[in-house]
């Protein structure tokens, strides 16, 4: 069955792998990312349609939602996946994390990771079809702590609480919203010093995590957080 899907952060990493998997199984996909020829080429290389949108801006989200609805009709699947960390990948992770609050990274990480989810839900909810599913990429940082980047952890705790709280609201509307809390993923947001200090096996391939996101979107419940497993079940509920 062909379904319609939106993926944010689709130009690289997990979002790119996810868009490719969805297209491969026959879905009609719109991949959202910031504008630019390289990002456009990367999204279109998956077979998805590229749509430029700054996910930190509600007006931009509303315009993108309208464009996507015209192209796809009612939406079956939405993957709010775009995410960043407070530091750029090359920054050290052994400095004072409290000082990060004085940097542009602090505002930026909340804009992408929190506003990008909340505004996405706000703009796309009216475009969702019956039994549609929104799946949010959270993090295991939402279930614990991340001392070297407390602001990234705070954003993931925020979206986890948002998803849990909206669960019954979506159920009442005949739709679902859930989140996946993966651990380390082999993408370009991983800080270089962290990657160098950890075994390569710590970071799962993006395609494997993308499969788990699709599994979350296929679940029946709403308002649930999931983590990854090491077996064929792919995911397990946290609550």
C-alpha angles and dihedrals in degrees: 000000000000114000134186118240143179122205123188122207087029098151096076148010120357095358092054092049090048094050089050093051093049092050091047091057091050105263123143104239136191112197116205125204141132115296121268139111095254093050091046092051092048093051094044091049087069092056092252125125113251120233121180116222137152099223092201091067120076095202090052089049092052091051091048092048091053092049092048092048091053090050099042108019117220112005122241101182133025122184112193095196108141110122143155139181126238093252128055111247092258096053119104119256097205097071127096107297092197089066090062088079088072093057133084087247091072094059092038095053092052091045095053101033101039108019090040089060100038094045091044091055091045094052099038103041093084089052096054120113128218113298091009120161133214114200120192124201105227124159143236082255085075088064098047140351139305108197097186091055111023092164093058088049090049091054092051092048087051096053091043090056090045093053093046091049095048093048097094092040090058092043090056088054094050093253138103139229122186139152139223119219105200124177123224115347126192097246137122096262091071108107111248094230090053092049090050092050097049132066113261089241088067090076117066121216112264092234092059092052090046088057089053092051089054089049090054090051089055095054120109102225132076134220095029130135118215134196130200125265131203095232138067093280087075095194141040127192120250096201 
